[in-house]
PDB file of C-alpha atoms in Angstrom:
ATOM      1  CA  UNK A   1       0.000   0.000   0.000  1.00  0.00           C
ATOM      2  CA  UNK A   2       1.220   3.339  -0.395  1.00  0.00           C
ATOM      3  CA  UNK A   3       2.043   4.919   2.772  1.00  0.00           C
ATOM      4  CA  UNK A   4      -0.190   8.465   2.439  1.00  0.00           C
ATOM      5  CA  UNK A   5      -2.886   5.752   2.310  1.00  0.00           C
ATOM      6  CA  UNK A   6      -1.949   4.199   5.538  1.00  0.00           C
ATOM      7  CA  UNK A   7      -1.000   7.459   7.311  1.00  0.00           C
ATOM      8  CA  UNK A   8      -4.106   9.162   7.934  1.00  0.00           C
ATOM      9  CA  UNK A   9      -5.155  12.232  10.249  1.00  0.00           C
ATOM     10  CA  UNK A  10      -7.075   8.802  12.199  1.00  0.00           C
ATOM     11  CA  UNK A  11      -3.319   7.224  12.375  1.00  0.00           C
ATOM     12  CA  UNK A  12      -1.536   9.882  13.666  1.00  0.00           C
ATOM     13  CA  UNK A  13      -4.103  10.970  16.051  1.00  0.00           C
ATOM     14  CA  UNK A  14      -3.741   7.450  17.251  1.00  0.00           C
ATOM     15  CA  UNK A  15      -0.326   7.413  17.530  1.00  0.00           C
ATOM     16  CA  UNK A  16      -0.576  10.463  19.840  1.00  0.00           C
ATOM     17  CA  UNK A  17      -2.311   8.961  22.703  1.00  0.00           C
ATOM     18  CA  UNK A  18      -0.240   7.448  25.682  1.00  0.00           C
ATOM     19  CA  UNK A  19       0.168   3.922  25.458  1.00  0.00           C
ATOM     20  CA  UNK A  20      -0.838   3.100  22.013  1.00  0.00           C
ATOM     21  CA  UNK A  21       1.501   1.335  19.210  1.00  0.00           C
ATOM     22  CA  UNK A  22       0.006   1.652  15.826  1.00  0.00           C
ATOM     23  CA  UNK A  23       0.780  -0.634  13.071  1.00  0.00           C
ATOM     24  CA  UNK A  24       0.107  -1.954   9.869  1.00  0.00           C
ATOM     25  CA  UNK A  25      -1.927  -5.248   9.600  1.00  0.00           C
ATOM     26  CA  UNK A  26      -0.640  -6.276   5.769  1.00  0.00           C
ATOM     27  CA  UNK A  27      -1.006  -9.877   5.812  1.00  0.00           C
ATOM     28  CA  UNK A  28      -3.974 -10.023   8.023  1.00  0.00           C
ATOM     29  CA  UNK A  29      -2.751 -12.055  11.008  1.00  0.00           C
ATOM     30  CA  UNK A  30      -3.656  -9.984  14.122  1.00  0.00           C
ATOM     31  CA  UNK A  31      -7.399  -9.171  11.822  1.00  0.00           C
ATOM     32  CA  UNK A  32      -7.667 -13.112  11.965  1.00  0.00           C
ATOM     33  CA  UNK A  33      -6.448 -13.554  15.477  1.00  0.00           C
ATOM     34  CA  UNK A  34      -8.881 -10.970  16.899  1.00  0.00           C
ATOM     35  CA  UNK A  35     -11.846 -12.032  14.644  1.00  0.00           C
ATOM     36  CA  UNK A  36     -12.204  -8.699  12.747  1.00  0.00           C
ATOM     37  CA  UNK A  37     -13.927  -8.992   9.552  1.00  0.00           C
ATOM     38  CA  UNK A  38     -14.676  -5.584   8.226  1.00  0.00           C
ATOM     39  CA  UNK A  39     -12.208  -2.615   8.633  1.00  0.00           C
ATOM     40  CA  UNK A  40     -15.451  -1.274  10.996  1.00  0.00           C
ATOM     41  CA  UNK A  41     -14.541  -4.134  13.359  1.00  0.00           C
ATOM     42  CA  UNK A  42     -13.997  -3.446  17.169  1.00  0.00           C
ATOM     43  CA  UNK A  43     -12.553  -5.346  20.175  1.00  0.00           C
ATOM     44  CA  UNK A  44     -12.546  -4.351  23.767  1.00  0.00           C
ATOM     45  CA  UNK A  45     -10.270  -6.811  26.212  1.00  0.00           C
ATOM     46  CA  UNK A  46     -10.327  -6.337  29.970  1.00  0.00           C
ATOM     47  CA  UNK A  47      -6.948  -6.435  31.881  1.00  0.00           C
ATOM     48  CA  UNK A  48      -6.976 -10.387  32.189  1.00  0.00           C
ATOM     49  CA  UNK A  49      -7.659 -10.480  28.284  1.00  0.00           C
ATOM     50  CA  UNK A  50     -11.593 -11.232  28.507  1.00  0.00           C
ATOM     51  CA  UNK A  51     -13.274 -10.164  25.355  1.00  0.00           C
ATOM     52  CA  UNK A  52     -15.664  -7.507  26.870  1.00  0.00           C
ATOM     53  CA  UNK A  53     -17.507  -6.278  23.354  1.00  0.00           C
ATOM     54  CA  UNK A  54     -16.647  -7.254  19.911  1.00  0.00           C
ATOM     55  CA  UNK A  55     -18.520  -5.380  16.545  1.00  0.00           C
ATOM     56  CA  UNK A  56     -19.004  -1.675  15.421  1.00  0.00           C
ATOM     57  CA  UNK A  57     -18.940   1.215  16.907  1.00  0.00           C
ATOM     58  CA  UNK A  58     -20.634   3.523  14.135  1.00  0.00           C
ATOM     59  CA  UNK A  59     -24.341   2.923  13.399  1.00  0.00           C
ATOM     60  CA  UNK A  60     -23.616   2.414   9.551  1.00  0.00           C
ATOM     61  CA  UNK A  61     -20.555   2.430   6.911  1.00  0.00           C
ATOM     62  CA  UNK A  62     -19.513   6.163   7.456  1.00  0.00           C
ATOM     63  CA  UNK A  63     -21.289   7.416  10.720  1.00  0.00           C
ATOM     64  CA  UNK A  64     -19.779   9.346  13.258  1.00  0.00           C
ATOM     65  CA  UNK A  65     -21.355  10.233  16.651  1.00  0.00           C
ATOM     66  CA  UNK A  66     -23.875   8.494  19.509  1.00  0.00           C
ATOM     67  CA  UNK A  67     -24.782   5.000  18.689  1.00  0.00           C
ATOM     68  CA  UNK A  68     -24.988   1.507  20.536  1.00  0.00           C
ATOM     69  CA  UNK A  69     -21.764   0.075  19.798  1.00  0.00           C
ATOM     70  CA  UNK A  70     -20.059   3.678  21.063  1.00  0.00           C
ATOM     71  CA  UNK A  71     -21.995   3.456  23.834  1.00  0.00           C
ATOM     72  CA  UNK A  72     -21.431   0.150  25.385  1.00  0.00           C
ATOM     73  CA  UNK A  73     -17.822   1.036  24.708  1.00  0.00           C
ATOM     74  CA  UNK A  74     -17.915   3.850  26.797  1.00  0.00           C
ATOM     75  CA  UNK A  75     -19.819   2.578  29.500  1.00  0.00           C
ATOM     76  CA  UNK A  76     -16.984  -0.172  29.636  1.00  0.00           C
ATOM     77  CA  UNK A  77     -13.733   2.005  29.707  1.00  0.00           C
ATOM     78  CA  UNK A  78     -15.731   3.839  32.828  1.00  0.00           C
ATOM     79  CA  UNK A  79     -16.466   0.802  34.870  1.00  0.00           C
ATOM     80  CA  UNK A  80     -20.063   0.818  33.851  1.00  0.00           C
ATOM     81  CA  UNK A  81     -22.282  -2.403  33.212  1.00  0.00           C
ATOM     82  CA  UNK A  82     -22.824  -2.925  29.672  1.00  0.00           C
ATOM     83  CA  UNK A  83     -26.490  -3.477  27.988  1.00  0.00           C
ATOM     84  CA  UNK A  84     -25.008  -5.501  25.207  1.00  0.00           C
ATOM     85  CA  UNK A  85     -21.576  -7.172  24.345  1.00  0.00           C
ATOM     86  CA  UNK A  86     -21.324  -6.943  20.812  1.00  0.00           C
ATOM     87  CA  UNK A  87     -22.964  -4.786  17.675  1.00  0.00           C
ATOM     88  CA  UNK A  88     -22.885  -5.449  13.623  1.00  0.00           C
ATOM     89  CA  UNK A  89     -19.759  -3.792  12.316  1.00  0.00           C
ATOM     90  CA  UNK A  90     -19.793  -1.702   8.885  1.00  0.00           C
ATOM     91  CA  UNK A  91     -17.104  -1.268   6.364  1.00  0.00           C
ATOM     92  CA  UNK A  92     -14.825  -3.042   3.683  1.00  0.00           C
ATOM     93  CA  UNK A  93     -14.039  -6.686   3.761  1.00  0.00           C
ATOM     94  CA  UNK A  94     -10.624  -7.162   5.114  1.00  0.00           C
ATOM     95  CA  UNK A  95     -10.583 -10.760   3.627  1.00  0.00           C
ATOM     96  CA  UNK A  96     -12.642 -10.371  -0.011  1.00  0.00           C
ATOM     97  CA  UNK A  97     -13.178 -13.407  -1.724  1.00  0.00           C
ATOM     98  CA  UNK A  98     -11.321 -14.072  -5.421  1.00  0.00           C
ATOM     99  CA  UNK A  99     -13.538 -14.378  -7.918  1.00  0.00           C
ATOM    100  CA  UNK A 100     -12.549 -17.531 -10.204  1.00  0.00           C
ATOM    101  CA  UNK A 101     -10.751 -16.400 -12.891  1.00  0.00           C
ATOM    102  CA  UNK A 102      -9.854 -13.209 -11.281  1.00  0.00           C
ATOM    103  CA  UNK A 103      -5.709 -12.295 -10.418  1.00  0.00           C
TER     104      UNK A 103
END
C-alpha cells in the first residue's frame, strides 16, 4: 500500500495517545487472530484479556457520533455495566473473496 494511504489524520491521532503502538496489519494475522472482519470491526479486552464487546462502533458504513456500539464502549472504559456485548460492524471486507478467474 502506499504509505499516504496508511498514514491518515485517524493514524496519527492514534499514535498520539499514551500507550498506544500503531501498526500496519498487511497480511492479516492480528485481523484473523482478533476475529475482525470488516475494517469497521472493534474489540474491547479487559486487563486479564476477557473479550468484553466485539462489533461496530458507528451505526452504519460512514457514521460518526452516539450510537450503541459507542456506547457500550464507553460505558466499559468507565467501569459501567454494559447493555449488550457486541454490535454489527460496517465497512470493507478485510478478507474479499477471489472471484474464479480473477488475479
Amino acid at each position: 500500500m502506499d504509505p499516504d494511504w496508511v498514514l491518515t489524520d485517524t493514524w496519527r491521532e492514534a499514535a498520539k495517545i499514551p500507550g498506544v503502538t500503531v501498526s500496519r496489519d498487511d497480511a492479516g494475522r492480528e485481523a484473523k487472530l482478533f476475529g475482525a472482519e470488516t475494517s469497521g470491526d472493534t474489540a474491547l479486552y479487559d486487563a486479564s484479556g476477557r473479550l468484553m464487546f466485539h462489533g461496530g462502533i458507528t451505526i452504519s458504513r460512514g457514521h460518526s457520533g452516539d450510537n450503541p456500539g459507542h456506547d457500550t464502549v464507553q460505558a466499559l472504559l468507565l467501569g459501567e455495566v454494559a447493555q449488550q456485548t457486541n454490535t454489527p460492524a460496517f465497512g470493507c471486507s478485510l478478507f474479499q473473496c477471489k472471484l474464479k478467474g480473477s488475479r
